[in-house]
Structure formats: structure tokens, C-alpha cells
PDB file of C-alpha atoms in Angstrom:
ATOM      1  CA  MET L 277      22.859 -34.587 -13.753  1.00 65.00           C
ATOM      2  CA  GLU L 278      19.366 -33.102 -13.933  1.00 63.00           C
ATOM      3  CA  ARG L 279      19.468 -32.597 -10.134  1.00 67.00           C
ATOM      4  CA  GLY L 280      22.865 -30.913 -10.371  1.00 67.00           C
ATOM      5  CA  ASP L 281      24.932 -33.883  -9.144  1.00 72.00           C
ATOM      6  CA  LEU L 282      27.924 -34.052 -11.470  1.00 71.00           C
ATOM      7  CA  SER L 283      30.113 -36.273  -9.305  1.00 72.00           C
ATOM      8  CA  THR L 284      29.061 -39.670 -10.694  1.00 73.00           C
ATOM      9  CA  PRO L 285      30.827 -40.788 -13.901  1.00 73.00           C
ATOM     10  CA  LEU L 286      28.651 -42.183 -16.681  1.00 68.00           C
ATOM     11  CA  ASP L 287      29.456 -45.788 -17.526  1.00 67.00           C
ATOM     12  CA  CYS L 288      28.209 -47.197 -20.823  1.00 64.00           C
ATOM     13  CA  LYS L 289      26.743 -50.650 -20.282  1.00 65.00           C
ATOM     14  CA  GLY L 290      24.207 -50.607 -23.081  1.00 60.00           C
ATOM     15  CA  PRO L 291      24.409 -51.474 -26.783  1.00 60.00           C
ATOM     16  CA  ASP L 292      27.400 -50.211 -28.756  1.00 66.00           C
ATOM     17  CA  GLU L 293      25.243 -47.793 -30.746  1.00 66.00           C
ATOM     18  CA  PHE L 294      24.677 -45.814 -27.525  1.00 66.00           C
ATOM     19  CA  SER L 295      28.375 -45.639 -26.570  1.00 71.00           C
ATOM     20  CA  SER L 296      28.926 -42.395 -28.501  1.00 72.00           C
ATOM     21  CA  VAL L 297      25.953 -40.827 -26.718  1.00 73.00           C
ATOM     22  CA  TYR L 298      27.322 -41.928 -23.335  1.00 70.00           C
ATOM     23  CA  ALA L 299      30.762 -40.580 -24.281  1.00 76.00           C
ATOM     24  CA  ALA L 300      29.286 -37.201 -25.237  1.00 76.00           C
ATOM     25  CA  PHE L 301      27.353 -36.958 -21.969  1.00 76.00           C
ATOM     26  CA  GLU L 302      30.436 -38.008 -19.968  1.00 74.00           C
ATOM     27  CA  HIS L 303      32.506 -35.335 -21.698  1.00 77.00           C
ATOM     28  CA  MET L 304      29.814 -32.757 -20.910  1.00 81.00           C
ATOM     29  CA  ARG L 305      29.662 -33.945 -17.276  1.00 76.00           C
ATOM     30  CA  ARG L 306      33.418 -33.574 -16.786  1.00 79.00           C
ATOM     31  CA  HIS L 307      33.375 -30.129 -18.401  1.00 81.00           C
ATOM     32  CA  LEU L 308      30.457 -28.928 -16.257  1.00 80.00           C
ATOM     33  CA  LEU L 309      32.050 -30.360 -13.105  1.00 77.00           C
ATOM     34  CA  GLU L 310      35.318 -28.529 -13.798  1.00 82.00           C
ATOM     35  CA  GLU L 311      33.432 -25.269 -14.418  1.00 80.00           C
ATOM     36  CA  GLN L 312      31.485 -25.827 -11.202  1.00 78.00           C
ATOM     37  CA  LYS L 313      34.723 -26.275  -9.227  1.00 79.00           C
ATOM     38  CA  LYS L 314      36.294 -23.259 -10.914  1.00 79.00           C
ATOM     39  CA  ASN L 315      33.307 -21.074 -10.015  1.00 75.00           C
ATOM     40  CA  ALA L 316      33.418 -22.315  -6.421  1.00 77.00           C
ATOM     41  CA  ARG L 317      37.135 -21.416  -6.174  1.00 75.00           C
ATOM     42  CA  TYR L 318      36.431 -18.013  -7.680  1.00 68.00           C
ATOM     43  CA  GLU L 319      33.590 -17.292  -5.252  1.00 75.00           C
ATOM     44  CA  GLN L 320      35.763 -18.364  -2.309  1.00 76.00           C
ATOM     45  CA  ALA L 321      38.614 -16.125  -3.486  1.00 68.00           C
ATOM     46  CA  ARG L 322      36.169 -13.242  -3.896  1.00 68.00           C
ATOM     47  CA  THR L 323      34.771 -13.783  -0.407  1.00 75.00           C
ATOM     48  CA  ASP L 324      38.280 -13.980   1.062  1.00 73.00           C
ATOM     49  CA  LEU L 325      39.306 -10.763  -0.699  1.00 69.00           C
ATOM     50  CA  VAL L 326      36.319  -8.791   0.582  1.00 71.00           C
ATOM     51  CA  ALA L 327      36.848 -10.187   4.093  1.00 74.00           C
ATOM     52  CA  GLY L 328      40.556  -9.324   3.900  1.00 73.00           C
ATOM     53  CA  ILE L 329      39.910  -5.729   2.866  1.00 72.00           C
ATOM     54  CA  SER L 330      37.341  -5.354   5.651  1.00 73.00           C
ATOM     55  CA  HIS L 331      39.903  -6.706   8.124  1.00 74.00           C
ATOM     56  CA  ASP L 332      42.655  -4.436   6.795  1.00 75.00           C
ATOM     57  CA  LEU L 333      40.477  -1.353   7.331  1.00 78.00           C
ATOM     58  CA  ARG L 334      40.735  -1.916  11.081  1.00 79.00           C
ATOM     59  CA  THR L 335      44.407  -0.909  11.273  1.00 78.00           C
ATOM     60  CA  PRO L 336      44.119   2.620   9.812  1.00 82.00           C
ATOM     61  CA  LEU L 337      40.814   3.152  11.634  1.00 84.00           C
ATOM     62  CA  THR L 338      42.449   2.239  14.940  1.00 84.00           C
ATOM     63  CA  SER L 339      45.403   4.487  14.161  1.00 83.00           C
ATOM     64  CA  VAL L 340      43.195   7.481  13.265  1.00 87.00           C
ATOM     65  CA  LYS L 341      41.103   7.020  16.422  1.00 87.00           C
ATOM     66  CA  GLY L 342      44.247   6.773  18.542  1.00 88.00           C
ATOM     67  CA  TYR L 343      45.794   9.964  17.185  1.00 87.00           C
ATOM     68  CA  ILE L 344      42.536  11.911  17.416  1.00 90.00           C
ATOM     69  CA  LYS L 345      42.165  10.752  21.028  1.00 88.00           C
ATOM     70  CA  GLY L 346      45.779  11.790  21.655  1.00 86.00           C
ATOM     71  CA  MET L 347      45.056  15.287  20.350  1.00 88.00           C
ATOM     72  CA  ARG L 348      41.867  15.543  22.390  1.00 88.00           C
ATOM     73  CA  ASP L 349      43.631  14.380  25.564  1.00 88.00           C
ATOM     74  CA  GLY L 350      46.458  16.842  25.105  1.00 87.00           C
ATOM     75  CA  VAL L 351      49.186  14.332  24.242  1.00 86.00           C
ATOM     76  CA  ALA L 352      50.035  16.442  21.203  1.00 84.00           C
ATOM     77  CA  ASN L 353      51.002  19.434  23.344  1.00 87.00           C
ATOM     78  CA  THR L 354      53.175  21.315  20.859  1.00 88.00           C
ATOM     79  CA  PRO L 355      52.419  22.743  17.414  1.00 88.00           C
ATOM     80  CA  GLU L 356      55.009  20.420  15.899  1.00 88.00           C
ATOM     81  CA  LYS L 357      53.469  17.323  17.466  1.00 87.00           C
ATOM     82  CA  ARG L 358      49.958  18.373  16.479  1.00 88.00           C
ATOM     83  CA  GLU L 359      51.186  18.855  12.915  1.00 88.00           C
ATOM     84  CA  GLN L 360      52.765  15.392  13.017  1.00 86.00           C
ATOM     85  CA  TYR L 361      49.536  13.841  14.297  1.00 87.00           C
ATOM     86  CA  LEU L 362      47.495  15.569  11.590  1.00 88.00           C
ATOM     87  CA  ASP L 363      49.902  14.379   8.902  1.00 84.00           C
ATOM     88  CA  ILE L 364      49.548  10.793  10.104  1.00 86.00           C
ATOM     89  CA  ILE L 365      45.748  11.072  10.315  1.00 87.00           C
ATOM     90  CA  LEU L 366      45.707  12.336   6.728  1.00 83.00           C
ATOM     91  CA  GLU L 367      47.995   9.529   5.588  1.00 80.00           C
ATOM     92  CA  GLU L 368      45.877   6.885   7.312  1.00 83.00           C
ATOM     93  CA  SER L 369      42.728   8.404   5.787  1.00 85.00           C
ATOM     94  CA  ASP L 370      44.363   8.049   2.369  1.00 77.00           C
ATOM     95  CA  ARG L 371      45.088   4.410   3.166  1.00 76.00           C
ATOM     96  CA  MET L 372      41.430   3.818   3.994  1.00 81.00           C
ATOM     97  CA  ALA L 373      40.480   5.436   0.710  1.00 79.00           C
ATOM     98  CA  HIS L 374      42.856   3.068  -1.086  1.00 73.00           C
ATOM     99  CA  LEU L 375      41.328   0.065   0.657  1.00 75.00           C
ATOM    100  CA  VAL L 376      37.831   1.144  -0.298  1.00 75.00           C
ATOM    101  CA  GLY L 377      39.159   1.599  -3.819  1.00 72.00           C
ATOM    102  CA  SER L 378      40.309  -2.008  -3.689  1.00 68.00           C
ATOM    103  CA  LEU L 379      36.668  -3.043  -3.569  1.00 69.00           C
ATOM    104  CA  LEU L 380      36.231  -1.258  -6.892  1.00 66.00           C
ATOM    105  CA  GLU L 381      39.394  -2.963  -8.108  1.00 67.00           C
ATOM    106  CA  LEU L 382      37.646  -6.262  -7.440  1.00 66.00           C
ATOM    107  CA  SER L 383      35.089  -5.381 -10.092  1.00 63.00           C
ATOM    108  CA  ARG L 384      37.920  -4.731 -12.555  1.00 63.00           C
ATOM    109  CA  LEU L 385      39.516  -8.083 -11.759  1.00 63.00           C
ATOM    110  CA  GLU L 386      36.188  -9.808 -12.270  1.00 62.00           C
ATOM    111  CA  ALA L 387      36.110  -8.225 -15.713  1.00 59.00           C
ATOM    112  CA  GLY L 388      39.539  -9.711 -16.492  1.00 58.00           C
ATOM    113  CA  ALA L 389      41.755  -6.703 -15.726  1.00 57.00           C
ATOM    114  CA  GLU L 390      45.336  -7.416 -14.629  1.00 63.00           C
ATOM    115  CA  LEU L 391      46.968  -6.352 -11.352  1.00 66.00           C
ATOM    116  CA  HIS L 392      48.864  -3.085 -11.415  1.00 75.00           C
ATOM    117  CA  ARG L 393      52.591  -3.868 -11.432  1.00 83.00           C
ATOM    118  CA  GLU L 394      55.337  -1.386 -10.610  1.00 91.00           C
ATOM    119  CA  THR L 395      58.906  -1.329  -9.312  1.00 93.00           C
ATOM    120  CA  PHE L 396      59.422  -0.102  -5.732  1.00 93.00           C
ATOM    121  CA  ASN L 397      61.513  -0.459  -2.577  1.00 94.00           C
ATOM    122  CA  LEU L 398      59.903  -3.116  -0.389  1.00 94.00           C
ATOM    123  CA  ALA L 399      61.741  -1.953   2.756  1.00 94.00           C
ATOM    124  CA  ALA L 400      60.372   1.588   2.285  1.00 94.00           C
ATOM    125  CA  LEU L 401      56.855   0.166   2.009  1.00 94.00           C
ATOM    126  CA  VAL L 402      57.263  -1.753   5.288  1.00 94.00           C
ATOM    127  CA  ARG L 403      58.513   1.404   7.033  1.00 93.00           C
ATOM    128  CA  GLU L 404      55.460   3.292   5.749  1.00 90.00           C
ATOM    129  CA  VAL L 405      53.225   0.674   7.363  1.00 90.00           C
ATOM    130  CA  TRP L 406      54.835   0.873  10.815  1.00 91.00           C
ATOM    131  CA  GLU L 407      55.509   4.628  11.059  1.00 88.00           C
ATOM    132  CA  PRO L 408      51.855   5.621  11.736  1.00 84.00           C
ATOM    133  CA  LEU L 409      51.601   2.921  14.430  1.00 85.00           C
ATOM    134  CA  SER L 410      54.069   4.590  16.799  1.00 85.00           C
ATOM    135  CA  LEU L 411      51.285   5.807  19.100  1.00 81.00           C
ATOM    136  CA  SER L 412      49.743   2.334  19.314  1.00 83.00           C
ATOM    137  CA  LEU L 413      53.169   0.948  20.179  1.00 88.00           C
ATOM    138  CA  GLU L 414      53.605   3.567  22.918  1.00 87.00           C
ATOM    139  CA  GLN L 415      50.172   2.856  24.380  1.00 83.00           C
ATOM    140  CA  LYS L 416      50.987  -0.843  24.761  1.00 86.00           C
ATOM    141  CA  HIS L 417      54.602  -0.110  25.814  1.00 90.00           C
ATOM    142  CA  LEU L 418      55.913  -2.172  22.921  1.00 92.00           C
ATOM    143  CA  THR L 419      59.434  -2.039  21.538  1.00 93.00           C
ATOM    144  CA  LEU L 420      59.669  -2.166  17.736  1.00 93.00           C
ATOM    145  CA  SER L 421      62.736  -3.525  16.002  1.00 93.00           C
ATOM    146  CA  LEU L 422      63.009  -3.020  12.224  1.00 93.00           C
ATOM    147  CA  GLU L 423      65.724  -4.969  10.430  1.00 93.00           C
ATOM    148  CA  LEU L 424      65.042  -4.088   6.820  1.00 92.00           C
ATOM    149  CA  ALA L 425      67.477  -4.439   3.954  1.00 89.00           C
ATOM    150  CA  ASP L 426      66.599  -2.480   0.824  1.00 90.00           C
ATOM    151  CA  TYR L 427      65.174  -4.652  -1.944  1.00 90.00           C
ATOM    152  CA  ILE L 428      63.765  -3.374  -5.218  1.00 91.00           C
ATOM    153  CA  VAL L 429      60.866  -5.589  -6.266  1.00 89.00           C
ATOM    154  CA  GLU L 430      58.199  -5.606  -8.955  1.00 89.00           C
ATOM    155  CA  GLY L 431      54.571  -6.222  -8.070  1.00 87.00           C
ATOM    156  CA  ASP L 432      51.267  -4.677  -7.087  1.00 85.00           C
ATOM    157  CA  ARG L 433      52.318  -2.190  -4.419  1.00 87.00           C
ATOM    158  CA  GLU L 434      48.868  -1.665  -2.926  1.00 81.00           C
ATOM    159  CA  ARG L 435      48.162  -5.385  -2.594  1.00 79.00           C
ATOM    160  CA  LEU L 436      51.534  -5.917  -0.888  1.00 87.00           C
ATOM    161  CA  ARG L 437      50.824  -2.916   1.336  1.00 87.00           C
ATOM    162  CA  GLU L 438      47.574  -4.534   2.428  1.00 80.00           C
ATOM    163  CA  LEU L 439      49.455  -7.728   3.237  1.00 84.00           C
ATOM    164  CA  ALA L 440      52.024  -5.845   5.333  1.00 90.00           C
ATOM    165  CA  ASP L 441      49.191  -3.927   7.049  1.00 85.00           C
ATOM    166  CA  ASN L 442      47.506  -7.201   7.947  1.00 80.00           C
ATOM    167  CA  LEU L 443      50.701  -8.599   9.499  1.00 87.00           C
ATOM    168  CA  ALA L 444      51.213  -5.390  11.495  1.00 89.00           C
ATOM    169  CA  SER L 445      47.604  -5.366  12.695  1.00 82.00           C
ATOM    170  CA  ASN L 446      47.813  -8.950  13.943  1.00 82.00           C
ATOM    171  CA  ALA L 447      51.192  -8.354  15.621  1.00 88.00           C
ATOM    172  CA  LEU L 448      49.814  -5.358  17.531  1.00 85.00           C
ATOM    173  CA  ARG L 449      46.526  -6.975  18.451  1.00 81.00           C
ATOM    174  CA  HIS L 450      48.083 -10.090  19.943  1.00 83.00           C
ATOM    175  CA  ALA L 451      51.248  -8.592  21.447  1.00 87.00           C
ATOM    176  CA  VAL L 452      51.764  -8.783  25.202  1.00 88.00           C
ATOM    177  CA  PRO L 453      51.956  -5.230  26.723  1.00 88.00           C
ATOM    178  CA  GLY L 454      55.579  -4.367  27.386  1.00 90.00           C
ATOM    179  CA  GLY L 455      56.768  -6.897  24.835  1.00 91.00           C
ATOM    180  CA  ARG L 456      58.718  -6.616  21.630  1.00 93.00           C
ATOM    181  CA  ILE L 457      57.826  -6.726  17.938  1.00 94.00           C
ATOM    182  CA  ARG L 458      60.552  -7.645  15.486  1.00 95.00           C
ATOM    183  CA  VAL L 459      60.168  -7.046  11.754  1.00 95.00           C
ATOM    184  CA  THR L 460      62.793  -8.416   9.374  1.00 95.00           C
ATOM    185  CA  LEU L 461      63.199  -8.339   5.617  1.00 93.00           C
ATOM    186  CA  LYS L 462      65.826 -10.708   4.257  1.00 90.00           C
ATOM    187  CA  ALA L 463      66.762 -12.263   0.942  1.00 87.00           C
ATOM    188  CA  GLU L 464      66.329 -15.982   0.403  1.00 84.00           C
ATOM    189  CA  GLU L 465      67.152 -18.236  -2.504  1.00 80.00           C
ATOM    190  CA  ALA L 466      63.594 -18.092  -3.827  1.00 79.00           C
ATOM    191  CA  GLY L 467      63.030 -14.381  -3.162  1.00 85.00           C
ATOM    192  CA  VAL L 468      62.547 -12.054  -0.201  1.00 90.00           C
ATOM    193  CA  ARG L 469      60.944 -13.005   3.143  1.00 91.00           C
ATOM    194  CA  LEU L 470      59.115 -10.527   5.381  1.00 93.00           C
ATOM    195  CA  THR L 471      58.840 -11.812   8.958  1.00 93.00           C
ATOM    196  CA  VAL L 472      56.844 -10.224  11.799  1.00 93.00           C
ATOM    197  CA  GLN L 473      57.344 -11.655  15.308  1.00 92.00           C
ATOM    198  CA  ASN L 474      55.906 -10.612  18.653  1.00 90.00           C
ATOM    199  CA  ASP L 475      55.839 -11.808  22.259  1.00 85.00           C
ATOM    200  CA  GLY L 476      52.207 -12.867  22.092  1.00 75.00           C
ATOM    201  CA  LEU L 477      50.762 -15.870  23.860  1.00 72.00           C
ATOM    202  CA  PRO L 478      51.297 -19.191  22.035  1.00 71.00           C
ATOM    203  CA  ILE L 479      48.444 -20.442  19.875  1.00 68.00           C
ATOM    204  CA  PRO L 480      46.991 -23.667  21.317  1.00 68.00           C
ATOM    205  CA  PRO L 481      47.574 -26.702  19.024  1.00 68.00           C
ATOM    206  CA  ASP L 482      43.831 -27.407  18.914  1.00 67.00           C
ATOM    207  CA  ALA L 483      42.905 -23.830  17.957  1.00 58.00           C
ATOM    208  CA  PRO L 484      40.872 -23.610  14.715  1.00 48.00           C
TER     209      PRO L 484
END
């Protein structure tokens, strides 16, 4: 225990008068071991959250770069299209600001704050995720199919938005040019399932 190894149970084999001392140390060992495991799970969750936010920033960054490049290359060749591109760039910039804000939210969660819960239309959120990606879809000659039924749910909208962003980012990154991406939102007995499918190459069984 002095070296930090809390995995070995303490077994009382001495006189009976020491059994209470052994029992107290064993109770302390189990308590410290549980706290050690809890802290390890917390640190892993914290690491995963920061890594996830960093990953999610790639999607809006890619979108902003694509639309700026489209404006520079003359793809937005009408005032209406330029206005549309600028609106999307502004929206994606707001998304990046929200993601950066999520890092601050992490500090609040560490302090014991609860997630922000609200009621919203999940299908509308999914549409918001895919709308700014139209240029990326065009560049890879991808066909997008949205099959979204309207469902009113309660939860943390921004966290669910990040999840939907992550699915969209992976679907785009690994899609075969000229392929198809299908997004469905359907009710199931236990809730609602969001599914994102593409025509990407199969993942090898031995892939990590």
C-alpha cells in the first residue's frame, strides 16, 4: 500500500487482537482502490472529450475552407450564391465557437454542473448539420439521401449536435467519390436511432 499497490487484499493471519486493525486497513484499501479506479475513469472520459471536440472542429474548418476556396475560384458567381456562401461560413464559424465553448463547459462539468437540457426537433438538428456540407458533397460527387422523421426530444442540444457532426465528418471522409450517403432517423422501441451509411471501403476485421 505504501508503494501505491492497492490490488492485494489484506488477509489477517495474526492474533485475534489484530483482526480489527487488519479489517480497518482492508476497508481503507478497498475504498482507496475504488477512488483510484473512479479517478482513472474520469481522466479517461476527460481525455476522450477533449479529443472528441478537437476532432469535431475539423468538420466546420473543412467546410469554411471549402466555401472560401469556392468564392476565390469563382464558383460563387452570382450575388445570391456569394450571400449563401457567406451565410454558411458565418454559421460554421459559430459552430466552431460553440465547440471551443465546450472546452469551457468541461470546466463546469468538472465543478459538478449539469448538462444543459432542452426540448428540440432532432430531425431539424440533423438537417442543420448536413446543409453546410453541400459543397463538400458536390466536390466528391456524392449523393445525399435524408430520411428524417420529426421527433421532439429532450437533451443537451449542443452535445447531440457534436455527435451528429462527428458522424457526418466520418461519412464524408471515408466515402468513395461518386458514392451515396444515406442518413435515416427512425423510432425504435427504446428510443430514436440516427443511422449514417456510406459507400466507403469495408473496414478490415483486423483493423484496430
